[in-house]
PDB file of C-alpha atoms and ligand atoms in Angstrom:
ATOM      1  CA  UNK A   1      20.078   6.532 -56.452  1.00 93.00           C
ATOM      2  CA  UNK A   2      16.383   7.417 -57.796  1.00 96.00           C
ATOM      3  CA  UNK A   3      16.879   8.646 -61.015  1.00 97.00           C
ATOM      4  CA  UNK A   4      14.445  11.436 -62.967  1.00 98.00           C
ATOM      5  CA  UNK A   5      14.190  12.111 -66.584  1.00 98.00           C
ATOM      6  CA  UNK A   6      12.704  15.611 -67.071  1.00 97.00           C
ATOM      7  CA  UNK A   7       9.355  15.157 -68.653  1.00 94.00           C
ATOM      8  CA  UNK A   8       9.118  18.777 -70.532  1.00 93.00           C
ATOM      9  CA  UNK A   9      12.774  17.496 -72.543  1.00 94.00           C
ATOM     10  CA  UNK A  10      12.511  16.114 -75.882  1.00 92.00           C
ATOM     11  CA  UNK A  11      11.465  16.753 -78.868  1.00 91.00           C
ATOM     12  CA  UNK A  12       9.508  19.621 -79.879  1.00 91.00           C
ATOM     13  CA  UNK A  13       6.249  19.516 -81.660  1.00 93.00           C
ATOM     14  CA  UNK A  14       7.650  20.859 -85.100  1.00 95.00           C
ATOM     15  CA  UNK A  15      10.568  18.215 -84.938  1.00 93.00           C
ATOM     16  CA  UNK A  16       8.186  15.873 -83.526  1.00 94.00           C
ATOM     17  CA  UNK A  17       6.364  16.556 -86.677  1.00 96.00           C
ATOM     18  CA  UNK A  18       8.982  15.943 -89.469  1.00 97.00           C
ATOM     19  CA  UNK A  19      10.119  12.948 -88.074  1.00 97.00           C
ATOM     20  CA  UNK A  20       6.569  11.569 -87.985  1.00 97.00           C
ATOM     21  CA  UNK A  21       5.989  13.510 -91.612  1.00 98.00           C
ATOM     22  CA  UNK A  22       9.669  11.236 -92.725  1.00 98.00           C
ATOM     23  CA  UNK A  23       8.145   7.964 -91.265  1.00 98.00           C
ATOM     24  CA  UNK A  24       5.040   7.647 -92.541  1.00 98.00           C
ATOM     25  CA  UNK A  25       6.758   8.603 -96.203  1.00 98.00           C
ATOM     26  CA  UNK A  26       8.866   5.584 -95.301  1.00 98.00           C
ATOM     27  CA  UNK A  27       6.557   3.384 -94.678  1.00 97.00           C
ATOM     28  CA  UNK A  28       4.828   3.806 -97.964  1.00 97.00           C
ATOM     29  CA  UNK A  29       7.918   4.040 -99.825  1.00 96.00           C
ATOM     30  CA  UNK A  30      10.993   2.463 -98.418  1.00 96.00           C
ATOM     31  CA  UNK A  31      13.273   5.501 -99.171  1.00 97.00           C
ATOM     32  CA  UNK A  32      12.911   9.356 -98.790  1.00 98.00           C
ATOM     33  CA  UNK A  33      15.498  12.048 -99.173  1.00 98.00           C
ATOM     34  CA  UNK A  34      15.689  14.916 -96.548  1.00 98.00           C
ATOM     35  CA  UNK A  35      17.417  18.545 -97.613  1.00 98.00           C
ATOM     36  CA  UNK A  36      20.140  18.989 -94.568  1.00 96.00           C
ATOM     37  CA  UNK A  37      19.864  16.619 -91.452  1.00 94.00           C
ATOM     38  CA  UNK A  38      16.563  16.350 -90.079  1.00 95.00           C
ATOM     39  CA  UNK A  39      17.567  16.499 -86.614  1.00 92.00           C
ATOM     40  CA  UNK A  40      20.758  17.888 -84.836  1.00 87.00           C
ATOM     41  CA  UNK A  41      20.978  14.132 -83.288  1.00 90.00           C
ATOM     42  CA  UNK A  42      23.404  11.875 -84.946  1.00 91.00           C
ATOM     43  CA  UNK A  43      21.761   8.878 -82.849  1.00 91.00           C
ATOM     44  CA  UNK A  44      18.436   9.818 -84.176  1.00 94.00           C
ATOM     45  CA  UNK A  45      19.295  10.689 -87.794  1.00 95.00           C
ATOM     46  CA  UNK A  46      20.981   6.946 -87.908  1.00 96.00           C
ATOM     47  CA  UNK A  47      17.840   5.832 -86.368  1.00 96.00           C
ATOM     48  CA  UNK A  48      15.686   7.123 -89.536  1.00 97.00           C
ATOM     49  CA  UNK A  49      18.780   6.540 -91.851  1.00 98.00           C
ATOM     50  CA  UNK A  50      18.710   2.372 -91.094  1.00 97.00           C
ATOM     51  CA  UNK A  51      14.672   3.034 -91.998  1.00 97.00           C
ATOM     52  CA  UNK A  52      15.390   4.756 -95.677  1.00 98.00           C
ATOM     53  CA  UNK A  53      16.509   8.152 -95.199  1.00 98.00           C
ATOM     54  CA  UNK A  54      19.146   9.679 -97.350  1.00 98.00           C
ATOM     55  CA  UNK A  55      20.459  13.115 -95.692  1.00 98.00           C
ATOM     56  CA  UNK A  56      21.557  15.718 -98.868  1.00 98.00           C
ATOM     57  CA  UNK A  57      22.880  19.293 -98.628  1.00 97.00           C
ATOM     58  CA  UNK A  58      21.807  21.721-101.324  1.00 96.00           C
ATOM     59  CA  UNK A  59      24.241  21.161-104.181  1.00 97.00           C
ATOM     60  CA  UNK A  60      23.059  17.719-104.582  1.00 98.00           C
ATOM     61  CA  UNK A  61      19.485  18.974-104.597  1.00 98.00           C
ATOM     62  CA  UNK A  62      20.396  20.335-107.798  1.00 97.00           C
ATOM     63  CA  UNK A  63      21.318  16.941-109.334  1.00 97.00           C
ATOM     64  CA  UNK A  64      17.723  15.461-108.254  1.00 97.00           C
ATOM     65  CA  UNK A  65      14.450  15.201-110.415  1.00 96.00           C
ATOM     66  CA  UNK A  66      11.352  13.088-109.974  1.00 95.00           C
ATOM     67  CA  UNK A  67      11.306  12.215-106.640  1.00 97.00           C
ATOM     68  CA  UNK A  68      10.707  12.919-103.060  1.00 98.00           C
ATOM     69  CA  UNK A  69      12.370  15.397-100.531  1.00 98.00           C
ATOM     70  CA  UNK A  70      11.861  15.894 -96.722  1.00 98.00           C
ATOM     71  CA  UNK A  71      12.066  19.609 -96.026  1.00 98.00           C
ATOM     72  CA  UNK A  72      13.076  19.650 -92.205  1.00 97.00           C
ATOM     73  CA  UNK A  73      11.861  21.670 -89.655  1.00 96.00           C
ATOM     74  CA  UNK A  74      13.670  24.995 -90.028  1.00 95.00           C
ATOM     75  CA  UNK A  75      12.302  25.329 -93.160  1.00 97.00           C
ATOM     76  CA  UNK A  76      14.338  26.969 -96.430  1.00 98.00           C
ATOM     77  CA  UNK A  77      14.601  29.726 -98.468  1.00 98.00           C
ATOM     78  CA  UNK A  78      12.196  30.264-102.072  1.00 97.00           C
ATOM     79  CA  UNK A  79      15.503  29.030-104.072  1.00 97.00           C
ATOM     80  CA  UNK A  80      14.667  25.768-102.716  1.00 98.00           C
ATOM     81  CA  UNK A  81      11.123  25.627-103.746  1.00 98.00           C
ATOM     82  CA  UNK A  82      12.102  27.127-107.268  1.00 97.00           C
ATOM     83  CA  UNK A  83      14.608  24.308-107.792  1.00 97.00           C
ATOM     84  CA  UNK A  84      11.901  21.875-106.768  1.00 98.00           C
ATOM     85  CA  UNK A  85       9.822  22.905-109.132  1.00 97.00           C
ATOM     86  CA  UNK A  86      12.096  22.955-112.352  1.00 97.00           C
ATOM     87  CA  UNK A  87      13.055  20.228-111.591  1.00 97.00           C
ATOM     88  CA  UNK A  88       9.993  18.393-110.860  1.00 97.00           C
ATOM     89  CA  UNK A  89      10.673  17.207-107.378  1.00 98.00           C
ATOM     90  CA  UNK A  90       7.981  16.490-104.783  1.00 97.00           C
ATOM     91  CA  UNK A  91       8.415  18.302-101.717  1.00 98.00           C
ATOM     92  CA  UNK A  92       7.521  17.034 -98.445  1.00 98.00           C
ATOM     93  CA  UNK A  93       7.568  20.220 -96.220  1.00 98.00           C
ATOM     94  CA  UNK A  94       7.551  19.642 -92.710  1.00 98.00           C
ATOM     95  CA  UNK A  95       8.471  23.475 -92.212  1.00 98.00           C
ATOM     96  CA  UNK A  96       7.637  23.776 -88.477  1.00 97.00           C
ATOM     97  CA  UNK A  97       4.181  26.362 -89.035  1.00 97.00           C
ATOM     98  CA  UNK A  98       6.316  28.920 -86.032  1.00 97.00           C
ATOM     99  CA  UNK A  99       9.243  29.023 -88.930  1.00 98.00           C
ATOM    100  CA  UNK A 100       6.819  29.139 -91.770  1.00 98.00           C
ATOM    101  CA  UNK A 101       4.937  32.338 -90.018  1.00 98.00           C
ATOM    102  CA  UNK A 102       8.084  33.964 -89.137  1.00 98.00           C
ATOM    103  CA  UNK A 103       9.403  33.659 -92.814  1.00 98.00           C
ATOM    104  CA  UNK A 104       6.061  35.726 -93.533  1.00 98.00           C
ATOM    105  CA  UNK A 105       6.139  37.913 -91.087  1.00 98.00           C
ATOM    106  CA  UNK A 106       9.996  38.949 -92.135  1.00 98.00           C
ATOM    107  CA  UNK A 107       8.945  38.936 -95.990  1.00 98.00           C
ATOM    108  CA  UNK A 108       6.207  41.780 -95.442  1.00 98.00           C
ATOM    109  CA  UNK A 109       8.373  43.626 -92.774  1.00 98.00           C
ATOM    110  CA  UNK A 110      11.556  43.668 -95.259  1.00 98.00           C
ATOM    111  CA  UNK A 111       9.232  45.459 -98.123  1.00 97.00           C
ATOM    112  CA  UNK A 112       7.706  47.503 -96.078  1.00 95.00           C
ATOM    113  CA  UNK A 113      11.493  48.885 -94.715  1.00 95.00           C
ATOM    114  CA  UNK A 114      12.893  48.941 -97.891  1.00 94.00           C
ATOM    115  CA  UNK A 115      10.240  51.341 -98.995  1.00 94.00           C
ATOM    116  CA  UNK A 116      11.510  53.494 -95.708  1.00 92.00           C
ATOM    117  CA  UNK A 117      15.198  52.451 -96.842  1.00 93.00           C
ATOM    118  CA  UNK A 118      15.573  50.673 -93.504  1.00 95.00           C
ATOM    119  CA  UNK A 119      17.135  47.948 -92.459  1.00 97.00           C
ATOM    120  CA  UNK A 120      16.324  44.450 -91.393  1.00 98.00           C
ATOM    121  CA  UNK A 121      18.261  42.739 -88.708  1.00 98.00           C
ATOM    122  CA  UNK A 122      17.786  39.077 -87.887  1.00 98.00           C
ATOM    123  CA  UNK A 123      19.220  37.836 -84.555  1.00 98.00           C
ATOM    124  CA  UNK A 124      21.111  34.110 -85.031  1.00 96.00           C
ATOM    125  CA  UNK A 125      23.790  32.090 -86.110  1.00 92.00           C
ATOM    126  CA  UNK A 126      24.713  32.823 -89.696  1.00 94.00           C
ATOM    127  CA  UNK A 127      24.671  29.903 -91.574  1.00 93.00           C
ATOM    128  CA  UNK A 128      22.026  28.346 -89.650  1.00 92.00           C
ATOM    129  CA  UNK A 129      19.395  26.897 -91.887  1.00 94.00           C
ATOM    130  CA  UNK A 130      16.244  28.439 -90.556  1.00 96.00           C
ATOM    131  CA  UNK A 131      18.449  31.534 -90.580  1.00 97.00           C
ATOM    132  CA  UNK A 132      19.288  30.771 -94.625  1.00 97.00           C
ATOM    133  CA  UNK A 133      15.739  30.765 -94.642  1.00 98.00           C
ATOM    134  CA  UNK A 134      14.635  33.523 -92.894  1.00 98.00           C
ATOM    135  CA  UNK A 135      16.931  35.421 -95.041  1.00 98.00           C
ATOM    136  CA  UNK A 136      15.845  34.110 -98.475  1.00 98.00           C
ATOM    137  CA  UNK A 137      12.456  35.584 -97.702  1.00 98.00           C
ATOM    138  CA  UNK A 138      14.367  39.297 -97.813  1.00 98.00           C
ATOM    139  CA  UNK A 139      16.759  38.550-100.804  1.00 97.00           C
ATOM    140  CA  UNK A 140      19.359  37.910 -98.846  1.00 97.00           C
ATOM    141  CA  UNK A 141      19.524  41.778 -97.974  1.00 97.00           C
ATOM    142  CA  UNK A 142      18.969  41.258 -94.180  1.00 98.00           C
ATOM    143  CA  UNK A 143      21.985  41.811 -91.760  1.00 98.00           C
ATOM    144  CA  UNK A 144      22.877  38.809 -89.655  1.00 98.00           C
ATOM    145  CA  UNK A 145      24.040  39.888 -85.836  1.00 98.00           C
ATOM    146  CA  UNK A 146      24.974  36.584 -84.024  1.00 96.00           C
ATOM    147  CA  UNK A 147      24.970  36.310 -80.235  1.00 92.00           C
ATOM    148  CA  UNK A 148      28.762  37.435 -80.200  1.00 94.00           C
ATOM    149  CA  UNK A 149      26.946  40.266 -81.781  1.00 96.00           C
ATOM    150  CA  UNK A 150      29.497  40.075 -84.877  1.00 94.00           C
ATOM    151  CA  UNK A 151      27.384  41.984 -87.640  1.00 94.00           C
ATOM    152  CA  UNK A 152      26.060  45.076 -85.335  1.00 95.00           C
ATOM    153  CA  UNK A 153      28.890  47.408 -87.077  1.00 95.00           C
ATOM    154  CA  UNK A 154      26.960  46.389 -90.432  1.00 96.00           C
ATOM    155  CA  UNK A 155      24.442  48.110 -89.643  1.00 95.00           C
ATOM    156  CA  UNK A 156      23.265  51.300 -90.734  1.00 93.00           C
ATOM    157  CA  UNK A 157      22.304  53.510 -86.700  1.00 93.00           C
ATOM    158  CA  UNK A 158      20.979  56.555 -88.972  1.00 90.00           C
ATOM    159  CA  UNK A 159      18.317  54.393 -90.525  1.00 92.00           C
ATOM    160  CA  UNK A 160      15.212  53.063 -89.393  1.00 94.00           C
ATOM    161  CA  UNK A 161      15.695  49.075 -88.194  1.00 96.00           C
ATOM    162  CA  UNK A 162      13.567  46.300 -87.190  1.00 97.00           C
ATOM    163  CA  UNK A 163      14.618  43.136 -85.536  1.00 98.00           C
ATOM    164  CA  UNK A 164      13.600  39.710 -85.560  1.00 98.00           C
ATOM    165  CA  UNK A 165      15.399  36.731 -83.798  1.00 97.00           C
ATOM    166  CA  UNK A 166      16.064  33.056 -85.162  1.00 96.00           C
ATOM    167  CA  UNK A 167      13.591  30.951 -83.047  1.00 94.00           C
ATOM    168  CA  UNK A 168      15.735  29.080 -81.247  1.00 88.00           C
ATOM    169  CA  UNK A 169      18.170  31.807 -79.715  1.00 89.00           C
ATOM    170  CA  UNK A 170      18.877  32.974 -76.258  1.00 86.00           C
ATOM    171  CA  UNK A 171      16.465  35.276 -74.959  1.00 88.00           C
ATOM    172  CA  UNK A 172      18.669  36.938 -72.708  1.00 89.00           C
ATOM    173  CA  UNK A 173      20.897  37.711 -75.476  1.00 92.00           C
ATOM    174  CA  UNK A 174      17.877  38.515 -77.720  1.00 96.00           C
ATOM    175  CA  UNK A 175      17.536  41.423 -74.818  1.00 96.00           C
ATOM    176  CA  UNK A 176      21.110  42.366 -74.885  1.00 97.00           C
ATOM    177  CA  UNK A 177      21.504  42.952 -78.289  1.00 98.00           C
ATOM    178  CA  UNK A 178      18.240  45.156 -78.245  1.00 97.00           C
ATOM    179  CA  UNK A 179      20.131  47.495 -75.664  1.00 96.00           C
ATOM    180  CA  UNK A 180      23.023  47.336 -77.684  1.00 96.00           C
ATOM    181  CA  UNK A 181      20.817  48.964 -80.753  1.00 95.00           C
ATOM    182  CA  UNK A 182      19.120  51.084 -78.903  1.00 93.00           C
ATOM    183  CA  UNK A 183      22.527  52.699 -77.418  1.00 92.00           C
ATOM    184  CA  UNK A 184      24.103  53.197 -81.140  1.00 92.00           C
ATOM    185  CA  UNK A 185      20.848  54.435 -82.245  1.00 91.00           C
ATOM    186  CA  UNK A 186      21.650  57.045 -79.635  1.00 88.00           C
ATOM    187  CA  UNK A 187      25.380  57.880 -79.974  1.00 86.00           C
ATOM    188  CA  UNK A 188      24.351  58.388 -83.809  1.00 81.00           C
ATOM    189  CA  UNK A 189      21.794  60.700 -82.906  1.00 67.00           C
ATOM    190  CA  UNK A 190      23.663  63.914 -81.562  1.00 57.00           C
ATOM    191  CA  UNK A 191      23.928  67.022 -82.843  1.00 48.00           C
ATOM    192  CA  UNK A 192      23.657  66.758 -86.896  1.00 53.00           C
ATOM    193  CA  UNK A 193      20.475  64.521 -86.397  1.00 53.00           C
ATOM    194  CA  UNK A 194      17.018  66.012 -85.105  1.00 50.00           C
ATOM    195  CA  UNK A 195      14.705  63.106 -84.517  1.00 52.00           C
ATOM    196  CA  UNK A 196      15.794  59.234 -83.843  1.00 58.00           C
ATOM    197  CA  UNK A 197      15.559  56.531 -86.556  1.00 69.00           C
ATOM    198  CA  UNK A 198      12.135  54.263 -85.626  1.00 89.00           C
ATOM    199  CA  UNK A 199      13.476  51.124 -83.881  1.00 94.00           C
ATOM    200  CA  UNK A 200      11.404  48.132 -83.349  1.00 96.00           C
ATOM    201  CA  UNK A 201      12.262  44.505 -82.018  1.00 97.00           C
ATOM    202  CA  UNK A 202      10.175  41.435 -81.935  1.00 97.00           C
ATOM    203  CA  UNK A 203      10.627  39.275 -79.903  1.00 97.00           C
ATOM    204  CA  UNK A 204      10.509  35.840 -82.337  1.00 97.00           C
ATOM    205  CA  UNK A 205      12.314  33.270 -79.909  1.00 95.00           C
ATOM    206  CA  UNK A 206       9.776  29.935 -79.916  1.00 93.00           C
ATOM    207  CA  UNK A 207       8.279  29.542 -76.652  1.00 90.00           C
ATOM    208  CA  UNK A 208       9.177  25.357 -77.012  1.00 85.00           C
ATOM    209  CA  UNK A 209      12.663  26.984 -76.730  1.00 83.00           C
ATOM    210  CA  UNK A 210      12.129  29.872 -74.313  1.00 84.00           C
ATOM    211  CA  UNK A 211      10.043  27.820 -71.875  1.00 88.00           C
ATOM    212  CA  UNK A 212      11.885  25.513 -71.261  1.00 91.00           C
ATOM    213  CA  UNK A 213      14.547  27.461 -69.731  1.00 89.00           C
ATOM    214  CA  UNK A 214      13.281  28.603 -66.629  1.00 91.00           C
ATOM    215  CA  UNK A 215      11.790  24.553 -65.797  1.00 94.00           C
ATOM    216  CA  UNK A 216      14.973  23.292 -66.451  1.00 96.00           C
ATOM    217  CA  UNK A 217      16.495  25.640 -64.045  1.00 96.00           C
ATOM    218  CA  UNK A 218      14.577  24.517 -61.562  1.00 97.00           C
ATOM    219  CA  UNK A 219      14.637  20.872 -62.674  1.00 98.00           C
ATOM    220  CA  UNK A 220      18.664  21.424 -62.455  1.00 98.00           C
ATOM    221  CA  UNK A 221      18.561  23.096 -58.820  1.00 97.00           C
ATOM    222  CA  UNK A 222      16.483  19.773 -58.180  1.00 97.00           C
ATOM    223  CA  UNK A 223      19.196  17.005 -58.269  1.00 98.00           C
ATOM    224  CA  UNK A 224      22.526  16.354 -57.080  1.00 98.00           C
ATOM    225  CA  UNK A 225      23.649  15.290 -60.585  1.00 98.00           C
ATOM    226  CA  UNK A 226      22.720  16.534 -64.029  1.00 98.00           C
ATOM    227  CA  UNK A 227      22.669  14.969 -67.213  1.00 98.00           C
ATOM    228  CA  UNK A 228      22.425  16.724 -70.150  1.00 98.00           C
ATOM    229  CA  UNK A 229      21.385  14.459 -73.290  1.00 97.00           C
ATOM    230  CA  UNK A 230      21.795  16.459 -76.589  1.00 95.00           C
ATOM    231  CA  UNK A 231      23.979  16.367 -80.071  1.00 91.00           C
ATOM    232  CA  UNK A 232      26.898  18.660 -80.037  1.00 91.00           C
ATOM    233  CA  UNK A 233      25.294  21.310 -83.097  1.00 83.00           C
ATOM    234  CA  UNK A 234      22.069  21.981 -81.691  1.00 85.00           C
ATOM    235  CA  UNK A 235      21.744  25.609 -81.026  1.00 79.00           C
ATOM    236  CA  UNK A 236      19.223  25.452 -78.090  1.00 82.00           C
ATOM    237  CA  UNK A 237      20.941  21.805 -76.708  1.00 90.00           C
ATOM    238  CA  UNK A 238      23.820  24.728 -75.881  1.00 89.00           C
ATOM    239  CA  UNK A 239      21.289  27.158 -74.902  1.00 85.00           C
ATOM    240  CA  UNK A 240      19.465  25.043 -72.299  1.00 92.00           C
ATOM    241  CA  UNK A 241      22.732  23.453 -71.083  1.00 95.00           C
ATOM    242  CA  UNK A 242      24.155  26.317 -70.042  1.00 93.00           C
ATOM    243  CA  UNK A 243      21.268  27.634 -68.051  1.00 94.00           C
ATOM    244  CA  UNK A 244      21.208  23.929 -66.134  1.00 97.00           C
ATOM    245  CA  UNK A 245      24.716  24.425 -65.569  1.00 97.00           C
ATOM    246  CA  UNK A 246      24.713  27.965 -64.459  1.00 96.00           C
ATOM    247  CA  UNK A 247      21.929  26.451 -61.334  1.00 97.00           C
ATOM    248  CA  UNK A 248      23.815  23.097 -60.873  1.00 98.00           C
ATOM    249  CA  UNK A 249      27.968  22.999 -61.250  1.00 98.00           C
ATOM    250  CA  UNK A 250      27.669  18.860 -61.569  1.00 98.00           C
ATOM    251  CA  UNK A 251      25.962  19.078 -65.047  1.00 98.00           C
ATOM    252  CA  UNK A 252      27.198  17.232 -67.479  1.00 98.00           C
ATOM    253  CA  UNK A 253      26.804  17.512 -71.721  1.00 98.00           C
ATOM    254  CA  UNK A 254      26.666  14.593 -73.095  1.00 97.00           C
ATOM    255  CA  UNK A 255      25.696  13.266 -76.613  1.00 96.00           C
ATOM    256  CA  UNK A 256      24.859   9.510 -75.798  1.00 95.00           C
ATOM    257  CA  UNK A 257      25.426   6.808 -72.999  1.00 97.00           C
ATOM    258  CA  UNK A 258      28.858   5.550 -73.890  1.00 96.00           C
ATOM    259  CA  UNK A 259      30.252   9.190 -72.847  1.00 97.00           C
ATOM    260  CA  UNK A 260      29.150   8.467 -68.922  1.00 97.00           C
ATOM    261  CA  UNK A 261      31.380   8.470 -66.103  1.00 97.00           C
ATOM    262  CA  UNK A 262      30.672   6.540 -63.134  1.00 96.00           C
ATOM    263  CA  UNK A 263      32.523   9.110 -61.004  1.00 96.00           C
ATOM    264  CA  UNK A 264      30.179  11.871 -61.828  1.00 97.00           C
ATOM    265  CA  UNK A 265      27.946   9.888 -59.395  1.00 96.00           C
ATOM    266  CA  UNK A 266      29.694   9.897 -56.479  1.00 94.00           C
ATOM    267  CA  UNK A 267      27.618  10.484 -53.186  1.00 94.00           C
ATOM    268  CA  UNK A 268      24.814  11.617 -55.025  1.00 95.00           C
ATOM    269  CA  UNK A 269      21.175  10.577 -54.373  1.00 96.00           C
ATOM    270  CA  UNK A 270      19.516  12.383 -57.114  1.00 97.00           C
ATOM    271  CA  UNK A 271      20.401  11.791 -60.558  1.00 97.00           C
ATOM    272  CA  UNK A 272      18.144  14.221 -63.191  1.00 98.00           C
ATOM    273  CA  UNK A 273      18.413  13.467 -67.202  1.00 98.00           C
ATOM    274  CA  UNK A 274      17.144  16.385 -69.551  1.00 98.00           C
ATOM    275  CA  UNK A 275      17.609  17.241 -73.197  1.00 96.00           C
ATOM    276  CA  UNK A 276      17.001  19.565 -75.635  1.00 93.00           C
ATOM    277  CA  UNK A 277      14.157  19.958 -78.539  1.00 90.00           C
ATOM    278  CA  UNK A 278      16.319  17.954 -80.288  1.00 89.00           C
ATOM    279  CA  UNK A 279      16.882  14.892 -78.242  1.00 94.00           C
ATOM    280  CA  UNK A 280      14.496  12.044 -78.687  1.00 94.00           C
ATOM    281  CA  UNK A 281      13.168  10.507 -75.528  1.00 95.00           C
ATOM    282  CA  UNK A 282      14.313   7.233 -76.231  1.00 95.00           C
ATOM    283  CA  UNK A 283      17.874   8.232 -75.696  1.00 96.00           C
ATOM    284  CA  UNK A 284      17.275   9.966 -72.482  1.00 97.00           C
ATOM    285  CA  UNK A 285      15.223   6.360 -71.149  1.00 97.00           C
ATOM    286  CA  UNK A 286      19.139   4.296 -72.263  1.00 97.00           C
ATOM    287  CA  UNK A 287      20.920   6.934 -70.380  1.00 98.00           C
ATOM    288  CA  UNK A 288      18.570   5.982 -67.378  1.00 97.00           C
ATOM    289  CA  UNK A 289      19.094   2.622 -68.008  1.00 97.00           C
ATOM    290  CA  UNK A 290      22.934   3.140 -68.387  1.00 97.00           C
ATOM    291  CA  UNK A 291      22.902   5.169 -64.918  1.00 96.00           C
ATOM    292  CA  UNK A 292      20.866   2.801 -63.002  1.00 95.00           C
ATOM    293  CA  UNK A 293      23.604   0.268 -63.769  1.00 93.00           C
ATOM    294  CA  UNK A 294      26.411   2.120 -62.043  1.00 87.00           C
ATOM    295  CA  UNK A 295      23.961   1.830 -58.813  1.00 60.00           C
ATOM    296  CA  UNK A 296      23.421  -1.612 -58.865  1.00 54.00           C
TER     297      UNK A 296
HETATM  298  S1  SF4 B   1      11.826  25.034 -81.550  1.00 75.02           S
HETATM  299 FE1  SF4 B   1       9.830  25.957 -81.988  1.00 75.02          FE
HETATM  300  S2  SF4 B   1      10.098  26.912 -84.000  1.00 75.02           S
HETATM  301 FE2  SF4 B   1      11.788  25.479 -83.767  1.00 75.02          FE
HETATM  302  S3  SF4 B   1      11.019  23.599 -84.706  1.00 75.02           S
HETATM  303 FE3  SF4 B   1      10.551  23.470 -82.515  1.00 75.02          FE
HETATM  304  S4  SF4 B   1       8.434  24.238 -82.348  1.00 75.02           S
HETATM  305 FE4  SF4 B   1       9.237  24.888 -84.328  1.00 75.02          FE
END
């Protein structure tokens, strides 16, 4: 069976980034603390933890002072950087620069539509750290619609509203929701109102995230069998699944090699591995190694 592993899967360059940012802090100093899981890979956040990384959420932040924390990719709200600095801690920021513009870009657009008394919607998964963050730049005061689109009734149709989306959502979604606005914009607007509210949507979704969907579709239609390498939390590892599965029915999500089936082989002469932004390439190469075993 000639097995493929996609070459555009793995890690992105703003992951790629804060792991190398983590490493080369380890190397120099044996241990380094990183705010919230630097990865959404169990297999590679061992990896760094066996080198010296300590993973710690935000309440143990608190308890810290002189000494050295990893900020991850999706990047964190100004409470963060405030509790840094009280509290004399070094931050390493390896904000991903597409995260770190987008916080900017939402900051200016939020004070600019609260001097209209409009609202600011961000499109993603509340919760979601580079969502906490994205929010933090507008005091909190931004609605949150997720891609159920739980949050739209928060919003205000009479008012004027700009959008922005988490970086790593669905695009088609992203599009949906847009409609959706657009549509209550217009119910609201009958007879009592004279002119519409100003709507405007930017589309924010990272191209590492948005490209990748259409290659893997076709990467997908490619093979008889599909292998889908990512861990279980990562928003786009669901993302870019589904879009694999939706062009080939014998894809299968897996988080590591030990989760394989040999019968998800049968009679098939192409066998394609692909991942997410999240998965690190050294995974997908045991996977291929685990595979090739079955057709020995
Ligand atoms: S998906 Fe895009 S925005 Fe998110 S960390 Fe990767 S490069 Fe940065």
């Amino acid at each position: 069976m000639e097995i493929n592993i996609d070459k555009n899967s793995g890690f992105c360059f703003g992951v790629l980034n804060a792991i190398s940012m983590a490493e080369e802090q380890l190397r120099k100093h044996g241990t380094l603390y990183c705010l919230g899981e630097i990865v959404h890979n169990r297999k590679e956040v061992d990896r760094l933890r066996k080198m010296g990384l300590i993973t710690i959420n935000h309440e143990e932040l608190k308890g810290l002072s002189n000494t050295r924390v990893l900020i991850r990719a999706h990047g964190e709200p100004p409470q963060t950087y405030e509790i840094a600095e009280k509290n004399q801690i070094d931050l390493i920021d390896a904000s991903c620069p597409v995260v770190l513009k987008l916080q900017n870009r939402i900051k200016k657009s939020f004070t600019e539509m609260e001097a209209k008394e409009g609202q600011l919607i961000i499109f993603g998964k509340k919760g979601h750290a580079e969502v906490e963050g994205l929010l933090g730049q507008t005091g909190g005061k931004a609605v949150v619609v997720g891609s159920d689109f739980s949050g739209l009734d928060d919003i205000d149709f009479t008012k004027p509203i700009t959008l922005y989306s988490q970086t790593t959502q669905d695009k088609e979604k992203y599009l949906e929701l847009t409609q959706l606005i657009k549509n209550r914009i217009r119910q609201c607007n009958c007879a009592e109102k004279e002119t519409s509210a100003p709507f405007t949507s930017f589309n924010t979704i990272c191209g590492q995230v948005s490209n990748r969907g259409p290659h893997l579709a076709g990467f997908a239609a490619q093979h008889d069998v599909v292998i889908f390498v990512s861990g279980r939390e990562s928003s786009n590892g669901k993302y870019l699944y589904s879009i694999c599965k939706e062009h080939n029915p014998r894809t299968w999500f897996i988080t590591g090699p030990e989760e394989l089936n040999e019968e998800w082989f049968a009679g098939a002469e192409k066998a394609g591995i692909c991942g997410a932004t999240s998965t690190p390439v050294w995974l997908m190469e045991e996977v291929a190694k685990a595979i090739s075993s079955f057709s020995s």
